[in-house]
PDB file of C-alpha atoms and ligand atoms in Angstrom:
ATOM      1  CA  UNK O  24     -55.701  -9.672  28.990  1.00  0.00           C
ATOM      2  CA  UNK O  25     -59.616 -10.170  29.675  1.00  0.00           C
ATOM      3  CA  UNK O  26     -60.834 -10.429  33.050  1.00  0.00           C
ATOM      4  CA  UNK O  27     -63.799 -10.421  35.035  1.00  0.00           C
ATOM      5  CA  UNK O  28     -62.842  -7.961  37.222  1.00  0.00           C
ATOM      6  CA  UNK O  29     -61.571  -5.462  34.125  1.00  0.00           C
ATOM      7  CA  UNK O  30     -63.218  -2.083  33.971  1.00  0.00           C
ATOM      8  CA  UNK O  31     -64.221  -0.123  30.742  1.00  0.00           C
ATOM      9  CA  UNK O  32     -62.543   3.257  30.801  1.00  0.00           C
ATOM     10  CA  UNK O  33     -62.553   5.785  28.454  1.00  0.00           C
ATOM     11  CA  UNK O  34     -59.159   7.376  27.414  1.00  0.00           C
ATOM     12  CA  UNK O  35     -58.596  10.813  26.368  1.00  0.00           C
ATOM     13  CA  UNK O  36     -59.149  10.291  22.946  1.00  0.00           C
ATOM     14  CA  UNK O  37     -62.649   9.095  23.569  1.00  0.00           C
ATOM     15  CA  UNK O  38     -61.249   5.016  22.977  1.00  0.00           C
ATOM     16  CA  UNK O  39     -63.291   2.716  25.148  1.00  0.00           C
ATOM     17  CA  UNK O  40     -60.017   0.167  26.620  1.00  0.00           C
ATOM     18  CA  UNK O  41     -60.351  -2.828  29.147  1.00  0.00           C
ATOM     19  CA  UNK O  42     -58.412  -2.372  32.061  1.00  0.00           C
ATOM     20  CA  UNK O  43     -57.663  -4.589  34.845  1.00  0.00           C
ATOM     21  CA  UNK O  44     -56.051  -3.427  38.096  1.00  0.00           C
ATOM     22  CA  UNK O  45     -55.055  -6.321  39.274  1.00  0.00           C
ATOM     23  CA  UNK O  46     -56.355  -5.804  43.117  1.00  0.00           C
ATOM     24  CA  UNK O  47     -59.464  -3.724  45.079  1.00  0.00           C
ATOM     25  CA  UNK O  48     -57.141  -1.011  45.908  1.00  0.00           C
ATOM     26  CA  UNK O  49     -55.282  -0.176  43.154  1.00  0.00           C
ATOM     27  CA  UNK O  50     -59.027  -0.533  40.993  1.00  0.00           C
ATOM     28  CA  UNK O  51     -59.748   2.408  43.733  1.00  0.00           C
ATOM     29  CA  UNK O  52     -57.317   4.945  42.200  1.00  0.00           C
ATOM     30  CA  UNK O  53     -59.639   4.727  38.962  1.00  0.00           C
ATOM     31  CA  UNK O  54     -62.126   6.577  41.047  1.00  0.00           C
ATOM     32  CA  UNK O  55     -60.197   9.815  40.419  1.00  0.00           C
ATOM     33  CA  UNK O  56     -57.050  10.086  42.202  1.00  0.00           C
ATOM     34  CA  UNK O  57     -54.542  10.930  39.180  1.00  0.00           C
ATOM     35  CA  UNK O  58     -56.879  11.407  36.412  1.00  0.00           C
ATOM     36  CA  UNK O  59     -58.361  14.985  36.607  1.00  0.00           C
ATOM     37  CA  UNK O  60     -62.040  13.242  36.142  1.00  0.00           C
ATOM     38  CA  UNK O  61     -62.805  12.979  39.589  1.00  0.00           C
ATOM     39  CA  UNK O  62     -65.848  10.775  39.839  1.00  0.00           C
ATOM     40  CA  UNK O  63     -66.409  10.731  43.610  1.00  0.00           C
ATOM     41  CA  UNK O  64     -68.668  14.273  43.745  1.00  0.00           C
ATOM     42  CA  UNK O  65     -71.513  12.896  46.182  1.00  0.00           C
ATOM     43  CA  UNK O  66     -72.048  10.167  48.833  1.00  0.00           C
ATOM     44  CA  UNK O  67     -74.316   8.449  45.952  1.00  0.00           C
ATOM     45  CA  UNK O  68     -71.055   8.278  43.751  1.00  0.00           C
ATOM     46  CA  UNK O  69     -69.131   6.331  46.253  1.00  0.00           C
ATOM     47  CA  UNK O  70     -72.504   4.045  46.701  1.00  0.00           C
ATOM     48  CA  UNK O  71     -72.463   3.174  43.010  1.00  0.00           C
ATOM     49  CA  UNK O  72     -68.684   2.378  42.757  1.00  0.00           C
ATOM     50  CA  UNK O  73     -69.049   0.109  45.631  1.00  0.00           C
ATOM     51  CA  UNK O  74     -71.290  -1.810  42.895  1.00  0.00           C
ATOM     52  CA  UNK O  75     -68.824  -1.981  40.075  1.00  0.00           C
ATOM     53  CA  UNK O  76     -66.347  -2.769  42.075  1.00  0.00           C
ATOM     54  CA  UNK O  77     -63.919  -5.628  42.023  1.00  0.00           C
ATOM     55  CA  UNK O  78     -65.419  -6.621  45.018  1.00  0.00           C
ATOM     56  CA  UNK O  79     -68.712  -7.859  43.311  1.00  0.00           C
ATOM     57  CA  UNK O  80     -71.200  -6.320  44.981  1.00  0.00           C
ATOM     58  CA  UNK O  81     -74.438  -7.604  43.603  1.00  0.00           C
ATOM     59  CA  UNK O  82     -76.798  -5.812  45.807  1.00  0.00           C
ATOM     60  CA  UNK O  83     -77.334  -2.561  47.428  1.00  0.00           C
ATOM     61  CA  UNK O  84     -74.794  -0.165  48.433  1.00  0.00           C
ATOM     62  CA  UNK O  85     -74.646   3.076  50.595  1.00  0.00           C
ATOM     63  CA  UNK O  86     -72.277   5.835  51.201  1.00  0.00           C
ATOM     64  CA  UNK O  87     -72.530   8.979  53.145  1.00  0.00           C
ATOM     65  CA  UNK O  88     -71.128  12.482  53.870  1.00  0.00           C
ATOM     66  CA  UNK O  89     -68.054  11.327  56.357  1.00  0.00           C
ATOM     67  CA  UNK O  90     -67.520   8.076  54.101  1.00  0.00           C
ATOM     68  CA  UNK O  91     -66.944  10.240  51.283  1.00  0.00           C
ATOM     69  CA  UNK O  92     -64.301  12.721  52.716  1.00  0.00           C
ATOM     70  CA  UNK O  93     -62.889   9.312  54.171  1.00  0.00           C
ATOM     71  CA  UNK O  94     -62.566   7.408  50.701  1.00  0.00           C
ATOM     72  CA  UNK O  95     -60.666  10.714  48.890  1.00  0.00           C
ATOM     73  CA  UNK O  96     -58.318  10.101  52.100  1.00  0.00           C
ATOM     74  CA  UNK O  97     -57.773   6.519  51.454  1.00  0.00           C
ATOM     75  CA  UNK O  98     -57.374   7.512  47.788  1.00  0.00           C
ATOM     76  CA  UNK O  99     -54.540   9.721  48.649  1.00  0.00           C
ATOM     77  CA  UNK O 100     -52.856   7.401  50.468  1.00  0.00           C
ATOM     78  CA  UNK O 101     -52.729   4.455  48.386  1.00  0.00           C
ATOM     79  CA  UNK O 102     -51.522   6.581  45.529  1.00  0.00           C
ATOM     80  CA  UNK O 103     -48.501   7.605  47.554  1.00  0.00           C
ATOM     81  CA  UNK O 104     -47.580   4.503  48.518  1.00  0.00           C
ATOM     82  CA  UNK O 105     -48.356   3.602  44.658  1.00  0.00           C
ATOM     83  CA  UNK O 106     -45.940   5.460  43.795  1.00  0.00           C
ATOM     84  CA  UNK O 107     -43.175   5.044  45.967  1.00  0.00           C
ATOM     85  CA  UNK O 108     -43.973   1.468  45.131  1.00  0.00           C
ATOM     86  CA  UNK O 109     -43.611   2.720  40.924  1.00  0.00           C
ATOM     87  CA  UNK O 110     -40.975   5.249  41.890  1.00  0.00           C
ATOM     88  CA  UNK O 111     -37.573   3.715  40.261  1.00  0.00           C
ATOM     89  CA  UNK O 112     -39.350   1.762  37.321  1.00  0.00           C
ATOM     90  CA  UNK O 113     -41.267   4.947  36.056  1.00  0.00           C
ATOM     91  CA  UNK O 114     -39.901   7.564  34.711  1.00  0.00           C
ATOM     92  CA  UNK O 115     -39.222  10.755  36.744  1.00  0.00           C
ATOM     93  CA  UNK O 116     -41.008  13.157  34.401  1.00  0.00           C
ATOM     94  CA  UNK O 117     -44.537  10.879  35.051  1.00  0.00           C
ATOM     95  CA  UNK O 118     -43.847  10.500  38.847  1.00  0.00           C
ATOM     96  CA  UNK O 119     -43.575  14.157  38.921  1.00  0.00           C
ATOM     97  CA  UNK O 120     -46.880  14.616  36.534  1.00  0.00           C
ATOM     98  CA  UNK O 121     -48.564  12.602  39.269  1.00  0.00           C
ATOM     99  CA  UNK O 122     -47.635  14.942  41.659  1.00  0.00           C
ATOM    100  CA  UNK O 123     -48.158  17.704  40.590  1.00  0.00           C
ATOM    101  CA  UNK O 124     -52.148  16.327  40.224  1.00  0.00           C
ATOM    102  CA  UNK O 125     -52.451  15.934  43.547  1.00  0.00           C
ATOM    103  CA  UNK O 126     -54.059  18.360  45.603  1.00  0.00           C
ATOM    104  CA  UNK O 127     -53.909  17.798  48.907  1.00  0.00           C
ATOM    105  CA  UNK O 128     -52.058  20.194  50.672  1.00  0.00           C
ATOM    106  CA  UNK O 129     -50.951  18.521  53.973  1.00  0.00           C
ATOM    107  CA  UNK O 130     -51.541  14.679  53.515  1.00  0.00           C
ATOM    108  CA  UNK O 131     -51.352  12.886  56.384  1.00  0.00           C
ATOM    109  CA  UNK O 132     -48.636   9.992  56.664  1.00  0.00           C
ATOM    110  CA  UNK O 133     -50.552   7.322  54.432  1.00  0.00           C
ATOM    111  CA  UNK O 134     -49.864   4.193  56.682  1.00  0.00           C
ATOM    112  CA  UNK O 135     -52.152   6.200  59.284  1.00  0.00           C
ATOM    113  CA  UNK O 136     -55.261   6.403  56.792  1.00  0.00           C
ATOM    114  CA  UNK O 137     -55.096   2.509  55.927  1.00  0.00           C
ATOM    115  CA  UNK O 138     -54.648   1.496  59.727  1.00  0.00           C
ATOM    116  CA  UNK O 139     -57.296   4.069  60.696  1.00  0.00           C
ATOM    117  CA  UNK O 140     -59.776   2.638  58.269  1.00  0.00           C
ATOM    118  CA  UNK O 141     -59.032  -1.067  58.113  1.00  0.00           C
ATOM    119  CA  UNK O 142     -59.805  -1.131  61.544  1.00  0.00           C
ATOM    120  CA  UNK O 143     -63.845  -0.801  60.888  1.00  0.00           C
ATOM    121  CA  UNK O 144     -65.314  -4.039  60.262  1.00  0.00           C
ATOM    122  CA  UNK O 145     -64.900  -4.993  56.442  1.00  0.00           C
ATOM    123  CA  UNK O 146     -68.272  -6.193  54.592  1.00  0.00           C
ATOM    124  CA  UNK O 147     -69.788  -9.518  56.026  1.00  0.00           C
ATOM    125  CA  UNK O 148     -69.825 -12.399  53.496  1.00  0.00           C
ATOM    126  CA  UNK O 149     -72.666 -14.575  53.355  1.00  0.00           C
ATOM    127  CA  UNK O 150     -73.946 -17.835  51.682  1.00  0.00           C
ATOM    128  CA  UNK O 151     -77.022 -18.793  50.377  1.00  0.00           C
ATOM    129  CA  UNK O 152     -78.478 -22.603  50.006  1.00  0.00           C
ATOM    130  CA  UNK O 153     -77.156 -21.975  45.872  1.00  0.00           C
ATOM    131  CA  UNK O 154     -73.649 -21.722  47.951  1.00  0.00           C
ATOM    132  CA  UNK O 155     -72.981 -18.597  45.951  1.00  0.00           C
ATOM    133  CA  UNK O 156     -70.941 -16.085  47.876  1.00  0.00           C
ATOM    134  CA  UNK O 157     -73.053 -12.932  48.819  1.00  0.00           C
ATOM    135  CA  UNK O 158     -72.173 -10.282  51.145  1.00  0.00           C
ATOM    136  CA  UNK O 159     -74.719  -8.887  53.601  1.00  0.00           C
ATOM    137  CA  UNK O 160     -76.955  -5.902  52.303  1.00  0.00           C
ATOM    138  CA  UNK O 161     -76.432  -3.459  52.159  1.00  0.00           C
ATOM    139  CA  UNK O 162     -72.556  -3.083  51.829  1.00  0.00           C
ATOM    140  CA  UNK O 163     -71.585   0.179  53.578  1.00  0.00           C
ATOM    141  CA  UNK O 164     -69.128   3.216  52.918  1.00  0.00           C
ATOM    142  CA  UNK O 165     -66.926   2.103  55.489  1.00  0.00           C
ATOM    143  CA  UNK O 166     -66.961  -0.959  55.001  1.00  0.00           C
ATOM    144  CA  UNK O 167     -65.872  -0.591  51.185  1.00  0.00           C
ATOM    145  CA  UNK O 168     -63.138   1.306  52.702  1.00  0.00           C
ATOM    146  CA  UNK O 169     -61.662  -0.874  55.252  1.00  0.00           C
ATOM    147  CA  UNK O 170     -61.883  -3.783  52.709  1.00  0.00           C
ATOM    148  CA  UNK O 171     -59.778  -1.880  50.072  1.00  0.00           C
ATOM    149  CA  UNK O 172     -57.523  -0.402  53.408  1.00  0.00           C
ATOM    150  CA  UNK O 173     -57.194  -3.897  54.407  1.00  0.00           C
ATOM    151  CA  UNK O 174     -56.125  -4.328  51.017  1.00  0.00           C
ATOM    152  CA  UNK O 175     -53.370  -1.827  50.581  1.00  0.00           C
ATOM    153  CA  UNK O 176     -51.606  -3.211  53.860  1.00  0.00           C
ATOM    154  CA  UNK O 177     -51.456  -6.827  52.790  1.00  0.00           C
ATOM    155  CA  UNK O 178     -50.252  -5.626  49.207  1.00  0.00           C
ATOM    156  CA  UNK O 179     -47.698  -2.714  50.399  1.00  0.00           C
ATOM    157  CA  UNK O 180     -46.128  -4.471  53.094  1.00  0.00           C
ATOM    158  CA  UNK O 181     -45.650  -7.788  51.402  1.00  0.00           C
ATOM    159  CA  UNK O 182     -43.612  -8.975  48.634  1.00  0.00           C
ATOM    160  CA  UNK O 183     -46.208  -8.197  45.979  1.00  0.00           C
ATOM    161  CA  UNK O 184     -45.048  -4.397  46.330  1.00  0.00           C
ATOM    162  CA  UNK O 185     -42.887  -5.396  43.183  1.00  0.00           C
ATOM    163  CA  UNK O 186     -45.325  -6.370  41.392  1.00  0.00           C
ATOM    164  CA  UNK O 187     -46.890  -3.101  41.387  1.00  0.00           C
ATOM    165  CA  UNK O 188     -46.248  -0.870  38.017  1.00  0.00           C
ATOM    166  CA  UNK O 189     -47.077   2.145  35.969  1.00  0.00           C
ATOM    167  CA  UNK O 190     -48.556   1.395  32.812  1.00  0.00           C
ATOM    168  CA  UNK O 191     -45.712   2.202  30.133  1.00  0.00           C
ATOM    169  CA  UNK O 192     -47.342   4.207  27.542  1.00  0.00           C
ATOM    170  CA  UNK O 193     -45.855   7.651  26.978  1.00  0.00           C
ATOM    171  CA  UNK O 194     -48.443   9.680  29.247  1.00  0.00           C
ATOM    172  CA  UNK O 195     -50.338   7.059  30.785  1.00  0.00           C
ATOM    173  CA  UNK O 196     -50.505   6.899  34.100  1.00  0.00           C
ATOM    174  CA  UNK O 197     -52.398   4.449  35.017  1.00  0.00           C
ATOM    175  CA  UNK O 198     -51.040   1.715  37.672  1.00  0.00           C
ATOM    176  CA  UNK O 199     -51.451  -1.907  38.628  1.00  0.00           C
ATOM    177  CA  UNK O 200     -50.594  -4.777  40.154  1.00  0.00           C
ATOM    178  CA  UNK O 201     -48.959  -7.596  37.853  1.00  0.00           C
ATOM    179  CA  UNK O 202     -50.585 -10.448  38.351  1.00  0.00           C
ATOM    180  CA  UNK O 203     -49.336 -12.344  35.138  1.00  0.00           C
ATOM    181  CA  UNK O 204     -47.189 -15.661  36.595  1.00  0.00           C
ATOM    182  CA  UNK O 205     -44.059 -14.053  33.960  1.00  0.00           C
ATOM    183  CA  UNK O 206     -44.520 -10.509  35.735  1.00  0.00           C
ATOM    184  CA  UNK O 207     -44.184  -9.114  32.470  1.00  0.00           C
ATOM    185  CA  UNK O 208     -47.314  -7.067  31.884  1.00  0.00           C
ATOM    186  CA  UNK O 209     -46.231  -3.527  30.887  1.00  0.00           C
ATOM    187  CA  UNK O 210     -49.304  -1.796  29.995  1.00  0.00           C
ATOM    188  CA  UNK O 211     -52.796  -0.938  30.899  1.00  0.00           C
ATOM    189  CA  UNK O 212     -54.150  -2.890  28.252  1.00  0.00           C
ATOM    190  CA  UNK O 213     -52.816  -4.444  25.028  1.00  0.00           C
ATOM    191  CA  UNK O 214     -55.924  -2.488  22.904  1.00  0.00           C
ATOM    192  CA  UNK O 215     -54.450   0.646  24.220  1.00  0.00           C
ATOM    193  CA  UNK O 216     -51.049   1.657  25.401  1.00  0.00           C
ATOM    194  CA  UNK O 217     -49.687  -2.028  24.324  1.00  0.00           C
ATOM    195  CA  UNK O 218     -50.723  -1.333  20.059  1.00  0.00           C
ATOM    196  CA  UNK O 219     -49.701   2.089  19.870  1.00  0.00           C
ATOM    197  CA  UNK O 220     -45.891   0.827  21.526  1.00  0.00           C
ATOM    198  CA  UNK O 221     -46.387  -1.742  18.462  1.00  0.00           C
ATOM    199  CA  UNK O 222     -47.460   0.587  15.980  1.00  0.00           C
ATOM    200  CA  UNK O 223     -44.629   2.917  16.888  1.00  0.00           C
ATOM    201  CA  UNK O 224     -42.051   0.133  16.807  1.00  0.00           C
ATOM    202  CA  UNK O 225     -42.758  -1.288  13.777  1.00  0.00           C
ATOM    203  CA  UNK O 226     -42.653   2.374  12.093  1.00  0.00           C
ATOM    204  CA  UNK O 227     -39.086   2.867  13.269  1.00  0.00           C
ATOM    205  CA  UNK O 228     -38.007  -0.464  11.618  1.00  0.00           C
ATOM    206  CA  UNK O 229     -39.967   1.129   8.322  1.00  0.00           C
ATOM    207  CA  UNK O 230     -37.810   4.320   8.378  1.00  0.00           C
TER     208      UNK O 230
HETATM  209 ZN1   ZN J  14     -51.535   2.696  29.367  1.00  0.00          ZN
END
């Protein structure tokens, strides 16, 4: 599946995949919330994945201290509803491994975080003469949040909830929305999770 808004990650292994999370809040996860490679360390961090996000940010970007703590917040919140969304497709064993990652001690009821940050004003489109779609410069911390806040409500309290999934490679975890018109996307991405299911069912018709 390629896609414009697909993002290169690099599995354990070191493989380079494709991988498309179907929606700006869900993309957000890839930021660090289940894999142990957190990537949001600094306020410059959250700047720069404003830029490759899905959200196509073509200019400049800014984050600071506050928007930082705020986004790991958000983070945590869309992964629980995530997976409460996952909960009876995956299996328990990987719904557990999830969290058990998670770190956050006391985490505050997650419909609180989206409403509290979807109610800052989201980034500002604008057009110029070209009629391409910019948004006006630069596109701020909080206003990445509330867009991907904003996000998470429309997609967790609407009927697209079953559309969300867990990839189902043996210990993947990474999840999506299924945005294929069959709803029949099972993995993270065919070069990845989706070869090796191949590879492994074609060598138990071999044996
Ligand atoms: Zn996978």
């Amino acid at each position: 599946m390629e896609s414009a808004s697909a993002m290169v990650l690099t599995g354990g292994n070191g493989q380079r995949f494709r991988f498309d999370a179907g929606t700006l809040c869900l993309e957000f996860l890839l930021s660090g919330a289940v894999n142990p490679w957190e990537r949001l360390h600094a306020p410059a961090d959250l700047a720069e994945w404003i830029a490759v996000s899905r959200l196509g940010v073509d200019g400049p970007a800014r984050a600071d201290a506050d928007e930082l703590v705020a986004a790991k917040r958000l983070r945590g919140a869309i992964l629980s509803l995530a997976m409460e969304a996952v909960k009876d497709d995956a299996p328990g064993f990987k719904v557990a491994g999830v969290a058990e990652v998670r770190i956050d001690a006391d985490p505050p009821e997650p419909h609180t975080v989206l409403n509290e940050l979807a109610a800052a004003p989201p980034p500002v489109p604008v057009m110029g003469a070209d009629r391409v779609r910019e948004w006006a410069y630069p596109v701020t911390g909080s206003q990445f949040l509330s867009a991907a806040a904003r996000d998470a409500i429309e997609l967790f309290s609407g009927d697209r909830v079953e559309r969300v999934r867990m990839c189902g490679g043996e210990r993947c975890y990474l999840l999506f929305l299924d945005t294929s018109r069959p709803g029949a996307r099972r993995w993270c991405s065919m070069d990845r999770c989706g070869n090796r299911q191949k590879l492994r069912t074609r060598r138990k018709i071999m044996k």
